[in-house]
Tab-separated table of C-alpha atoms in Angstrom:
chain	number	residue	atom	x	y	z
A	1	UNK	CA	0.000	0.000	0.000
A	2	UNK	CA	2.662	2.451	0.695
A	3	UNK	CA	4.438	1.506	-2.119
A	4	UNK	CA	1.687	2.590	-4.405
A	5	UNK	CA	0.508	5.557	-2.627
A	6	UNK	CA	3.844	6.467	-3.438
A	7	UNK	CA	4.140	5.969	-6.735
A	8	UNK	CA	0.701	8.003	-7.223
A	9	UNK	CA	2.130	11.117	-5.702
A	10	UNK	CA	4.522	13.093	-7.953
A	11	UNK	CA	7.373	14.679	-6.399
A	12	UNK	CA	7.174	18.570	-6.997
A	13	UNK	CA	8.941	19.424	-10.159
A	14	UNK	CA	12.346	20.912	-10.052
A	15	UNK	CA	12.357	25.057	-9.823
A	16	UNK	CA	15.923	25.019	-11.194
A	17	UNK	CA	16.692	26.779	-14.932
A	18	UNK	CA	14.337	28.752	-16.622
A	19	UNK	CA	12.485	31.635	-14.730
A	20	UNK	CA	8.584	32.066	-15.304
A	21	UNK	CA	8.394	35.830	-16.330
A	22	UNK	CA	5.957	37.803	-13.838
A	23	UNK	CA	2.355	38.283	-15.540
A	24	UNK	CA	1.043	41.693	-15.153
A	25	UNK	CA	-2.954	41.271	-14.177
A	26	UNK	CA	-5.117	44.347	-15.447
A	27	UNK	CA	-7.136	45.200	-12.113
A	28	UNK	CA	-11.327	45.153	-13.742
A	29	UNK	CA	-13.745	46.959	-11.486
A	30	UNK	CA	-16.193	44.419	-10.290
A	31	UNK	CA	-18.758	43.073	-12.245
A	32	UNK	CA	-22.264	43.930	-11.941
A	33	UNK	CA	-25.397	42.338	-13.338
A	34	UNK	CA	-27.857	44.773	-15.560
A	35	UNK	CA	-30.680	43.902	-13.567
A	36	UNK	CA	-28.703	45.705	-10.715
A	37	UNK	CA	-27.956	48.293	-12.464
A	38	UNK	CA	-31.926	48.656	-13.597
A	39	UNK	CA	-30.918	48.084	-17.387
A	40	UNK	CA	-32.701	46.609	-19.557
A	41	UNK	CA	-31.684	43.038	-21.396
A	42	UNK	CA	-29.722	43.053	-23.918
A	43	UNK	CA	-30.710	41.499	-27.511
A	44	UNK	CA	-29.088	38.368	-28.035
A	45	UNK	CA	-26.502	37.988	-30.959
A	46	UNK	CA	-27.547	34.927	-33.501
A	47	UNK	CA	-24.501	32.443	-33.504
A	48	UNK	CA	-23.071	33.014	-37.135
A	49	UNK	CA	-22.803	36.647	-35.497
A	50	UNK	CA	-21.048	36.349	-32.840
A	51	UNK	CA	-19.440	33.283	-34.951
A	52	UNK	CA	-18.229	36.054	-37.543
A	53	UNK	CA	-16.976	38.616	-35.187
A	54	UNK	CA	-14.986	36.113	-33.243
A	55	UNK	CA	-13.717	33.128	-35.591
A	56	UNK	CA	-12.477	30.402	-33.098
A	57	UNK	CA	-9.273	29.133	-33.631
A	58	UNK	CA	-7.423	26.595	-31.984
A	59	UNK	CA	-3.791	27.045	-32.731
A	60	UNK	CA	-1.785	30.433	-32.217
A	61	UNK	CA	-0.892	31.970	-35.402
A	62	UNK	CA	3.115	31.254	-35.764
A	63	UNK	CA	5.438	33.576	-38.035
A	64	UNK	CA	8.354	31.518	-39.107
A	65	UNK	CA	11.683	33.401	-39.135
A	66	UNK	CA	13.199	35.195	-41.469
A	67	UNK	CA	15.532	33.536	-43.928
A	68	UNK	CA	19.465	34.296	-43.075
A	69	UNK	CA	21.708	34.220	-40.493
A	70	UNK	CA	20.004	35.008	-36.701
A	71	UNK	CA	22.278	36.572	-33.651
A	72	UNK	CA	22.256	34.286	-30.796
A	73	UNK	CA	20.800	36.681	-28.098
A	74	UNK	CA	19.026	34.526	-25.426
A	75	UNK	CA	15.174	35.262	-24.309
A	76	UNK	CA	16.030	34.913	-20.824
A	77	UNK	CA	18.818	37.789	-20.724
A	78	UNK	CA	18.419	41.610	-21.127
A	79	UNK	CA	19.360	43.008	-24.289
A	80	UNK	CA	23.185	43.016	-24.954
A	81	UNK	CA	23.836	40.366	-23.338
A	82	UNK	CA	27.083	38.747	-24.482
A	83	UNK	CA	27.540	34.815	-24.573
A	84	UNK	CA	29.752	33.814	-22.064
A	85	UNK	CA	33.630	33.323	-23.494
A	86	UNK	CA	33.615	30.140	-21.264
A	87	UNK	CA	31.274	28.778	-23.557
A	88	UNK	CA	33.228	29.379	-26.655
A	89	UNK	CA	35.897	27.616	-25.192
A	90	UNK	CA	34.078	24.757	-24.269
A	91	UNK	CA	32.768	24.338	-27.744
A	92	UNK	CA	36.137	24.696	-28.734
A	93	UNK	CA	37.371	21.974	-26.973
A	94	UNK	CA	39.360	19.219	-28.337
A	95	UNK	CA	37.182	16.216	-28.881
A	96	UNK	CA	37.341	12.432	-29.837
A	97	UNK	CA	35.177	9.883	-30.079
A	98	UNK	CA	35.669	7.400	-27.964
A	99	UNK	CA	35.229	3.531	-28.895
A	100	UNK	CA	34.740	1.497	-26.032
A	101	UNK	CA	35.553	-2.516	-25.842
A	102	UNK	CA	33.780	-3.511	-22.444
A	103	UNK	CA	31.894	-6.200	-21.398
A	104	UNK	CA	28.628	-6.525	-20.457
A	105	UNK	CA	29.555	-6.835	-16.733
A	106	UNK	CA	31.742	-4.073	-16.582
A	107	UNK	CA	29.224	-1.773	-18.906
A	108	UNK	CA	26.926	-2.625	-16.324
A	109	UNK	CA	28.840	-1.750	-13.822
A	110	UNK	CA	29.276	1.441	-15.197
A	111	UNK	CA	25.372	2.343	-16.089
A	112	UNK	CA	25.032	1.341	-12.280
A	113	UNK	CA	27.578	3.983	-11.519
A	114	UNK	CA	25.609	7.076	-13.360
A	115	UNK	CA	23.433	8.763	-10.465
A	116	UNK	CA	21.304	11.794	-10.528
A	117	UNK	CA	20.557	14.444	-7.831
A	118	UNK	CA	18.541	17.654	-7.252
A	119	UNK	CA	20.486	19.726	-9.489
A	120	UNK	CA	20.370	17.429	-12.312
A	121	UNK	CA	17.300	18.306	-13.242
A	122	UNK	CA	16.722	21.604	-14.808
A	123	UNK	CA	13.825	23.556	-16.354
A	124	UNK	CA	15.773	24.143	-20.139
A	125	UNK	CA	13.425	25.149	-22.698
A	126	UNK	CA	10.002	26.345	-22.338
A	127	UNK	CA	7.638	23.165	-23.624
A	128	UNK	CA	7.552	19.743	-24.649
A	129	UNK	CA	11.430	18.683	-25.738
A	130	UNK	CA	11.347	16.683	-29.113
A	131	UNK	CA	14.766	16.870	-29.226
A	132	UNK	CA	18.210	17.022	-27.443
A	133	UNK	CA	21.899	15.880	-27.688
A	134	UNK	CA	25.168	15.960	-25.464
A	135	UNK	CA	27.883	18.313	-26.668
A	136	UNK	CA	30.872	15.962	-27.379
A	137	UNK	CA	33.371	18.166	-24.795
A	138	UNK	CA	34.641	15.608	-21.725
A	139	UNK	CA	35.879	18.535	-19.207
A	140	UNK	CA	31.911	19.384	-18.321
A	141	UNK	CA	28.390	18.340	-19.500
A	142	UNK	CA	27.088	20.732	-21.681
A	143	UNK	CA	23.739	19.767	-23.910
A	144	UNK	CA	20.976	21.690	-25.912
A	145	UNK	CA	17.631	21.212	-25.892
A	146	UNK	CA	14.911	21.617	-28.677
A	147	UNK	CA	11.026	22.402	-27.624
A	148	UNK	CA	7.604	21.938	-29.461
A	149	UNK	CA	7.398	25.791	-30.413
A	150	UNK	CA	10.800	25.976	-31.884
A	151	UNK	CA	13.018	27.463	-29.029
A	152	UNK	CA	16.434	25.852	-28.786
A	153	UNK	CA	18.034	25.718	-24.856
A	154	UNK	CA	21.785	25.221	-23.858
A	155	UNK	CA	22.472	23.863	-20.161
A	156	UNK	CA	25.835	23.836	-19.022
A	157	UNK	CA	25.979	21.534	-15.551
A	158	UNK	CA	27.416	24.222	-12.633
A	159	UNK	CA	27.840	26.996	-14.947
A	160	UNK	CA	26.528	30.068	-12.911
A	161	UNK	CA	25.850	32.097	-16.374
A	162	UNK	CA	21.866	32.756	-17.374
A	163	UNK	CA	19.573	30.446	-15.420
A	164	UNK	CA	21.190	28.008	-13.971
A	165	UNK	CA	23.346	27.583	-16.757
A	166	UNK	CA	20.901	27.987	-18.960
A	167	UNK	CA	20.533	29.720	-22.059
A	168	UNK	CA	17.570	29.722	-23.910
A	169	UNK	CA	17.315	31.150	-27.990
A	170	UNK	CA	14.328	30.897	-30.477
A	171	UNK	CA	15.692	29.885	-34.050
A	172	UNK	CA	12.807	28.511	-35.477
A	173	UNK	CA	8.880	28.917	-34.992
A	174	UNK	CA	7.692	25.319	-34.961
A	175	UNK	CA	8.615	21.862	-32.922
A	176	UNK	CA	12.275	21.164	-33.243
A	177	UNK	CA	12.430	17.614	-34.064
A	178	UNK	CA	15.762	16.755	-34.767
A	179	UNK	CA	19.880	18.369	-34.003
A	180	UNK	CA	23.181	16.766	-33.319
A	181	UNK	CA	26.665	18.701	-33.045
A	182	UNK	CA	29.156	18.190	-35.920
A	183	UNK	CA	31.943	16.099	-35.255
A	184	UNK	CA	34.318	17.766	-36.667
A	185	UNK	CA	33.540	21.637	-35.625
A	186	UNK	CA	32.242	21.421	-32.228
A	187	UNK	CA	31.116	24.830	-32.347
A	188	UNK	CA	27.916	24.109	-34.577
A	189	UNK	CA	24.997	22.357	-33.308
A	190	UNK	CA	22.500	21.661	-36.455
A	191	UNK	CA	18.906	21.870	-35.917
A	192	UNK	CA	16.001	20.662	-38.348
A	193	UNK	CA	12.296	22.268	-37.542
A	194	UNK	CA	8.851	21.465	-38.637
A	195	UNK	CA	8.777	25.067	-39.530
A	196	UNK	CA	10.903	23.630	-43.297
A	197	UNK	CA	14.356	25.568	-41.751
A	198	UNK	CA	17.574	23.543	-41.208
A	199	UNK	CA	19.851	25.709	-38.967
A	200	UNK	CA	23.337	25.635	-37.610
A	201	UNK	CA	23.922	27.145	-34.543
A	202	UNK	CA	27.886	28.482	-34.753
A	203	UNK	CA	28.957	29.414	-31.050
A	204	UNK	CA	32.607	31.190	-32.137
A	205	UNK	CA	30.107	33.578	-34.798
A	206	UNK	CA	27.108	33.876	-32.362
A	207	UNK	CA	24.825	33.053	-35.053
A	208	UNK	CA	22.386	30.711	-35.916
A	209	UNK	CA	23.020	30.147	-39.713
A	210	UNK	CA	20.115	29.552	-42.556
A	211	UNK	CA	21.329	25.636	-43.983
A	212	UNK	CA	18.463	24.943	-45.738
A	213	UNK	CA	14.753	26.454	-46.284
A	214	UNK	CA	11.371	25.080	-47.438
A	215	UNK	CA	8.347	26.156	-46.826
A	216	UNK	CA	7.495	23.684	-44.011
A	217	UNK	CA	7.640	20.379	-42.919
A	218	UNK	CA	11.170	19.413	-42.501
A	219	UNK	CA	11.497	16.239	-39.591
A	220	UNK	CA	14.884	14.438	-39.845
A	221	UNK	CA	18.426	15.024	-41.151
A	222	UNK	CA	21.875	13.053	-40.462
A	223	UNK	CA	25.351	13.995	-41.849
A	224	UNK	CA	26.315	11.960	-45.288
A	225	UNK	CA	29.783	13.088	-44.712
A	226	UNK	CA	32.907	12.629	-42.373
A	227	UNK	CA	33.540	16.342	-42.375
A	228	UNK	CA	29.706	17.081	-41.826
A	229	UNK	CA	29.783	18.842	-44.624
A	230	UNK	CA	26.697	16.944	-46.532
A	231	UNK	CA	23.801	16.551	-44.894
A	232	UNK	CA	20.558	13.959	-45.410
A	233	UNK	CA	17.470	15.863	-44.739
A	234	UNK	CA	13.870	14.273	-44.184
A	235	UNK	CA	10.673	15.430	-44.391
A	236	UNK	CA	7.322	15.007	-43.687
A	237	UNK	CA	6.041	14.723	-47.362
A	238	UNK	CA	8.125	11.445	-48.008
A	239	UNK	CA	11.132	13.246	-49.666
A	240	UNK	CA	14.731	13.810	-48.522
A	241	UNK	CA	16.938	16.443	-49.936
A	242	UNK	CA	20.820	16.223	-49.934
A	243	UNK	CA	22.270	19.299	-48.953
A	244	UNK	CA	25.537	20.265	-49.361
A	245	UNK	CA	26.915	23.456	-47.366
A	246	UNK	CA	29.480	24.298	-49.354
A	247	UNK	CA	27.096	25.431	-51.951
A	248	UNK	CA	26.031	29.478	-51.470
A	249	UNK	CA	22.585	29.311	-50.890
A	250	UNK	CA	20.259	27.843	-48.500
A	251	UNK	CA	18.917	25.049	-51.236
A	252	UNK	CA	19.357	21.840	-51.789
A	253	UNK	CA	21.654	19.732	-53.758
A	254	UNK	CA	19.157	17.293	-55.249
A	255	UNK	CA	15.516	16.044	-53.889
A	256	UNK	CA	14.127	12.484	-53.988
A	257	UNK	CA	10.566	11.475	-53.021
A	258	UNK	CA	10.596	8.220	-51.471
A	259	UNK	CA	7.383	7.375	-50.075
A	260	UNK	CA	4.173	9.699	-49.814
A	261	UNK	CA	3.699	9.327	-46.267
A	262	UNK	CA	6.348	10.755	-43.686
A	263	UNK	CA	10.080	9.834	-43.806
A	264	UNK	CA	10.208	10.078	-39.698
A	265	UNK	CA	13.850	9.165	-39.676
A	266	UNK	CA	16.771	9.028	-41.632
A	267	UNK	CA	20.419	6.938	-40.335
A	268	UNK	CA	23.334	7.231	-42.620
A	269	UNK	CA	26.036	3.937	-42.744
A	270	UNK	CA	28.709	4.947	-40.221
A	271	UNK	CA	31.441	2.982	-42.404
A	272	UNK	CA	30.169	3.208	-46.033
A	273	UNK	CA	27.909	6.190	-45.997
A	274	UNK	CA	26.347	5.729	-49.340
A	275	UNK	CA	23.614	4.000	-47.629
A	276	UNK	CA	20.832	5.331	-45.575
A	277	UNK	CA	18.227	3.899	-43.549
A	278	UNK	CA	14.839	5.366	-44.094
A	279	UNK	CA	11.336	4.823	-41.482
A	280	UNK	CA	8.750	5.009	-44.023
A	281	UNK	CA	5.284	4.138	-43.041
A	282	UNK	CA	5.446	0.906	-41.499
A	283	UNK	CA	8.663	-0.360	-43.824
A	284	UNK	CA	12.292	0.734	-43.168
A	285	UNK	CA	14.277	0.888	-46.579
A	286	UNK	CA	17.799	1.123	-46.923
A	287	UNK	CA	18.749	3.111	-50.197
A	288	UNK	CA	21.924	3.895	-51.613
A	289	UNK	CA	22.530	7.706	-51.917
A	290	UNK	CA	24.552	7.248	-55.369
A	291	UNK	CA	21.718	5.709	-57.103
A	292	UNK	CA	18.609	8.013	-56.221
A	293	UNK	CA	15.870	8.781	-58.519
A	294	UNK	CA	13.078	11.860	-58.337
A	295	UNK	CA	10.447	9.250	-57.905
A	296	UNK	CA	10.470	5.700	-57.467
A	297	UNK	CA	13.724	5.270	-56.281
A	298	UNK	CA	14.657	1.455	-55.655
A	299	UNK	CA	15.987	0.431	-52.148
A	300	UNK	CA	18.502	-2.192	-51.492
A	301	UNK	CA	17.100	-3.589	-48.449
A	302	UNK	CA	13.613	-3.832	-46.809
A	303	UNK	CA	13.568	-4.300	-43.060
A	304	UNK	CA	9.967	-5.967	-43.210
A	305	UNK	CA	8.325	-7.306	-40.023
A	306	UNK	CA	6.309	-3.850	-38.262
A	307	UNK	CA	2.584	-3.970	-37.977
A	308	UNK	CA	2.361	0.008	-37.470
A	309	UNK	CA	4.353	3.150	-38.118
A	310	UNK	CA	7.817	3.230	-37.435
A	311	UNK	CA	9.250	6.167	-35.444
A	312	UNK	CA	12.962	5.431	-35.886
A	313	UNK	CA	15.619	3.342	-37.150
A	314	UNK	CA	19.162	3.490	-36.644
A	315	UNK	CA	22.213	2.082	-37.536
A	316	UNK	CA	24.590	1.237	-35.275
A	317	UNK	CA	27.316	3.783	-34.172
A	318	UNK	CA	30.353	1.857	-35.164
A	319	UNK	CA	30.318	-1.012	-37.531
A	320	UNK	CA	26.544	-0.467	-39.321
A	321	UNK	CA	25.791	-4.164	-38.890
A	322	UNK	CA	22.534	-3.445	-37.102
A	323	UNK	CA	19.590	-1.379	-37.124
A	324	UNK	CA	17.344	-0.652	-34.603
A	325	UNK	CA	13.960	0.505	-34.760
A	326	UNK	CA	11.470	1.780	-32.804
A	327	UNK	CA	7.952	0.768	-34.377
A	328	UNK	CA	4.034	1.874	-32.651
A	329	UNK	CA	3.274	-1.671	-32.478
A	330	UNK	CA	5.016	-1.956	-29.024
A	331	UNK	CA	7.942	-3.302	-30.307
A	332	UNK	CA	12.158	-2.235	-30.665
A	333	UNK	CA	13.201	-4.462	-33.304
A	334	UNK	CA	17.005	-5.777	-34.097
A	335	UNK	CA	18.157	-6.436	-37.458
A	336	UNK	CA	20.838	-8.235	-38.846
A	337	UNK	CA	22.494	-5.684	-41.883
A	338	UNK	CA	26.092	-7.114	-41.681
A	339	UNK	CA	25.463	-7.833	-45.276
A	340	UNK	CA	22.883	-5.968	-47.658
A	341	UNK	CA	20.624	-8.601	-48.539
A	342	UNK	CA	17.351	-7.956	-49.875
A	343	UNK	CA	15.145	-8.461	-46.640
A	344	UNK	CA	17.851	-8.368	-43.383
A	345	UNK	CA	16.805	-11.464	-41.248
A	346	UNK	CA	14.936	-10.155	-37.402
A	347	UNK	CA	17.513	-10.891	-34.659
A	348	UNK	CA	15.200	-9.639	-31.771
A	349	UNK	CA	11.639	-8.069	-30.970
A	350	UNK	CA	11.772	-6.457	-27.653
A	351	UNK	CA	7.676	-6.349	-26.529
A	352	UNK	CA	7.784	-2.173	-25.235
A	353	UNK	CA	4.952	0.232	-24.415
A	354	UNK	CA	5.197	2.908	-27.134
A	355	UNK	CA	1.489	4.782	-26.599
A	356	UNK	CA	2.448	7.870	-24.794
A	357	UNK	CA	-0.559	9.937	-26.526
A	358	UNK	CA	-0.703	13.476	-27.871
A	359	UNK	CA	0.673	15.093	-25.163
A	360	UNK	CA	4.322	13.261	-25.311
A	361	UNK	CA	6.756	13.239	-27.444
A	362	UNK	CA	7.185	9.615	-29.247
A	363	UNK	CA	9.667	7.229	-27.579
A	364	UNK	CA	12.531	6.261	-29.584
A	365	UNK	CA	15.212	3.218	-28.453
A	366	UNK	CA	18.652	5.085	-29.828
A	367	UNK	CA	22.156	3.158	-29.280
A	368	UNK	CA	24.926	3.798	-26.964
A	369	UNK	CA	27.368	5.912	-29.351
A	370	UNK	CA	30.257	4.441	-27.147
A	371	UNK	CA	28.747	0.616	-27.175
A	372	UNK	CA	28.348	-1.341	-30.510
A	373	UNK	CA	25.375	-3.622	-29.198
A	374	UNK	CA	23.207	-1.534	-26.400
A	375	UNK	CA	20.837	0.971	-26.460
A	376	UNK	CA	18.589	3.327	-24.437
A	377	UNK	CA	15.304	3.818	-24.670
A	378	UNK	CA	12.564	5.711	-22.247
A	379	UNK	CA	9.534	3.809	-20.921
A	380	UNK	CA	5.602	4.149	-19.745
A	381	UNK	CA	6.048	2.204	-16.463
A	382	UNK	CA	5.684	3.023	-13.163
A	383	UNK	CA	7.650	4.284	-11.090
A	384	UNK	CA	9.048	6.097	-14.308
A	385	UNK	CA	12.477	5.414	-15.171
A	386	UNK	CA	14.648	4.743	-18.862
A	387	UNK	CA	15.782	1.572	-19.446
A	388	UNK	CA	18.853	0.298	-21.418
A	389	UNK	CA	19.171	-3.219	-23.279
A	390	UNK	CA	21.767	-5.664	-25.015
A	391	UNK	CA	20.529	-6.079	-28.508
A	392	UNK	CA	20.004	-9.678	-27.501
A	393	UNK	CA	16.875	-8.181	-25.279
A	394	UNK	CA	18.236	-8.445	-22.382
A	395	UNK	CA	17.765	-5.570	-20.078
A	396	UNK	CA	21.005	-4.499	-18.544
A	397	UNK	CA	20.153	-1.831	-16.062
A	398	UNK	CA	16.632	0.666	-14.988
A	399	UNK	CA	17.546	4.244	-14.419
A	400	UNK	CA	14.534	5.009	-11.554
A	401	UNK	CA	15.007	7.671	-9.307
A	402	UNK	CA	13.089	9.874	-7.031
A	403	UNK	CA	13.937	12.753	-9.104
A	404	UNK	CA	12.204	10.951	-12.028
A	405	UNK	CA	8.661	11.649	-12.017
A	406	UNK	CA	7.582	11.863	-15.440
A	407	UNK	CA	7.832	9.955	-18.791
A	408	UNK	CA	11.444	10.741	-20.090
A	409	UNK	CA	10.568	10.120	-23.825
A	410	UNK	CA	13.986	11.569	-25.580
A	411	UNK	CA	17.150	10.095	-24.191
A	412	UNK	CA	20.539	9.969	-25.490
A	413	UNK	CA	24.164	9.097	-24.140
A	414	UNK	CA	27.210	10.826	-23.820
A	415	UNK	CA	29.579	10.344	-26.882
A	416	UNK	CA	32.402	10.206	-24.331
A	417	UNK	CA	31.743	10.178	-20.963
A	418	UNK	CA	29.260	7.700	-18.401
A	419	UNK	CA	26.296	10.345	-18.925
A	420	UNK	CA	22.915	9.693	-20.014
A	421	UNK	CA	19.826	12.955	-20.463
A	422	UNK	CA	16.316	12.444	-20.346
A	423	UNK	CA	14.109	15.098	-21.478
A	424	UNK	CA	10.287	15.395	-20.496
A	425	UNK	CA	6.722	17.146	-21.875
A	426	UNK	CA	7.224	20.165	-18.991
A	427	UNK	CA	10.856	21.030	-20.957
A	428	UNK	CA	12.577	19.488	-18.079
A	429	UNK	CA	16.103	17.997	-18.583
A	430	UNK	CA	17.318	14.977	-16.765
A	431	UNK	CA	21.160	14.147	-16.069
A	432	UNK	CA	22.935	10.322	-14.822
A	433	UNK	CA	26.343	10.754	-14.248
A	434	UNK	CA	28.861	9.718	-12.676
């Protein structure tokens, strides 16, 4: 009994990070009735009126940005505010990715290490994240957030700049669905909106740059190139561009309509990255980039198998020999792509809850960039926690906490160090360590 009357009462969320801004209230006289005021009724307005003077409407009207570059000057700092040259030089930093060879006791060992306290958990961008990644840099934990109206959040752990650490900007006008660092320049953190911009955030010019522009829609992108350099970009018409920045211009190289539903995710070969890995309704395709048509393009491999959509697929970090998807059927699914064979055989099907409504983003299992063969993924149960498997299915560890109250739906690890974020609908960011 007490252990479900616990588990029924959520903790108070954390007031760290982002301040609520005061709201003025307008002081009204008080209200009186016109029968005591001795007036007579007033004639009632017929419904396509009052329908015609107010229109309902259920969204706010959004403006996207302008096209070109946009100064980084935070929304939660007074006007000429500089950035911090601390953060400059943690971009800067020298970075490497780091391969890992350990076994599954002492990985465990090590996801058993990662803890999380009070001040791991930090208000970062204003609503629902949809995305988020770890800044490669190994001297301090510094990751950016993405929220559902287009507002892009950096939290440096212990930094004592903004709130909290905390720096919050507004690039784009719509949910923020995908964004990753480059590899090679540390500085730039890419970030694909539903708004149709693709945007790169450069720290050392304190701009966000204009990559690539349609009119909306844009969901998914992944770099085609070791330099970063070439980018994959998905959207939600079925089509994927290949952008190249080296080009002037904010267009794309060449466009390829693949399927006419969504293309939800795009994963590019980490060893021969000709191939890409495309969710497409409920099929993932794997397509070479070389051989891409306008229409009808022909994949090399069909990852068959998923009952319902498909919200991800991903190869994995090191070798490409699996993929991993994430499918609304309730299942994460293994495959065998060691070779390219027509239809990769099913290694495992992991049964998962994946219904977490309107009001959440969509879970998504994503590997361990630092383990070939394990991979994170948030969960539904209670008490809430994020949960991290073998590709065999077995699960290896449960990250539960009392500081984890809510449904952690976007997760990723550290590309270097024992870290793991989890980011919630409130805009909440989560941080194991150790």
């Amino acid at each position: 009994a007490r252990e479900d009357l616990h588990q029924t009462i959520r903790p108070k969320p954390s007031q760290r990070g982002l301040r609520s801004q005061p709201v003025l209230k307008e002081v009204l006289p008080p209200r009186k009735s016109l029968r005591l005021q001795n007036k007579p009724a007033e004639k009632m307005t017929p419904l396509k009126e009052f329908t015609a003077l107010f229109p309902h409407d259920d969204m706010p009207r959004v403006f996207k940005k302008p096209s070109g570059p946009l100064l980084m000057n935070p929304l939660n700092q007074d006007e000429g505010f500089n950035l911090p040259p601390q953060l400059l030089e943690l971009c800067s930093e020298d970075t490497k990715e780091r391969k890992r060879n350990l076994d599954l006791k002492e990985y465990i060992s090590a996801l058993k290490s990662m803890k999380i306290t009070e001040d791991n958990v930090v208000k970062v961008v204003k609503d629902r994240v949809f995305s988020a990644a770890f800044h490669p840099c190994s001297s301090s934990l510094l990751l950016a957030a993405g929220d559902k109206w287009g507002k892009v959040g950096l939290w440096n752990l212990g930094a004592e700049w903004g709130d909290d650490g905390v720096l919050l900007f507004e690039p784009h006008s719509r949910p923020v669905g995908c964004m990753a660092f480059s590899r090679v320049h540390p500085t730039q953190l890419f970030s694909a909106s539903y708004d149709g911009s693709l945007r790169c955030m450069d720290v050392e010019k304190a701009v966000f740059d204009d990559v690539y522009d349609i009119d909306d829609g844009l969901k998914t992108f992944a770099f085609m190139s070791h330099d970063c350099s070439t980018l994959l970009v998905g959207s939600w018409f079925g089509e994927v561009a290949i952008v190249d920045r080296r080009t002037p211009g904010n267009s794309h190289e060449s466009l390829h309509s693949l399927n006419p539903k969504a293309v939800r995710s795009v994963s590019v070969h980490p060893l021969q990255m000709q191939y890409f890995a495309a969710a497409e309704g409920r099929t993932v395709s794997i397509y070479d980039s070389r051989y891409l048509k306008k229409t009808k393009s022909k994949a090399v491999s069909h990852l068959h198998g998923h009952a319902l959509a498909i919200t991800s697929a991903y190869f994995s970090p090191w070798t490409g020999n699996r993929v991993l998807t994430s499918c609304m059927d309730n299942h994460i699914r293994v495959y065998d792509t060691s070779s390219l064979t027509a239809e990769p055989p099913l290694l495992k099907s992991i049964s998962h809850d994946m219904h977490t409504g309107r009001w959440l983003s969509k879970i998504s299992a994503v590997w361990d960039p630092k383990q070939e063969d394990c991979f994170v993924v948030g969960s539904m149960k209670r008490p809430r926690r994020v949960e991290v498997f073998h590709e065999s299915g077995r699960l290896l560890h449960s990250f539960m906490d009392e500081h984890v109250g809510t449904v952690l739906s976007v997760t990723a690890f550290h590309p270097t160090r024992n870290a793991l974020l989890g980011g919630n609908s409130s805009g909440r960011m989560h941080v194991f360590y150790s």
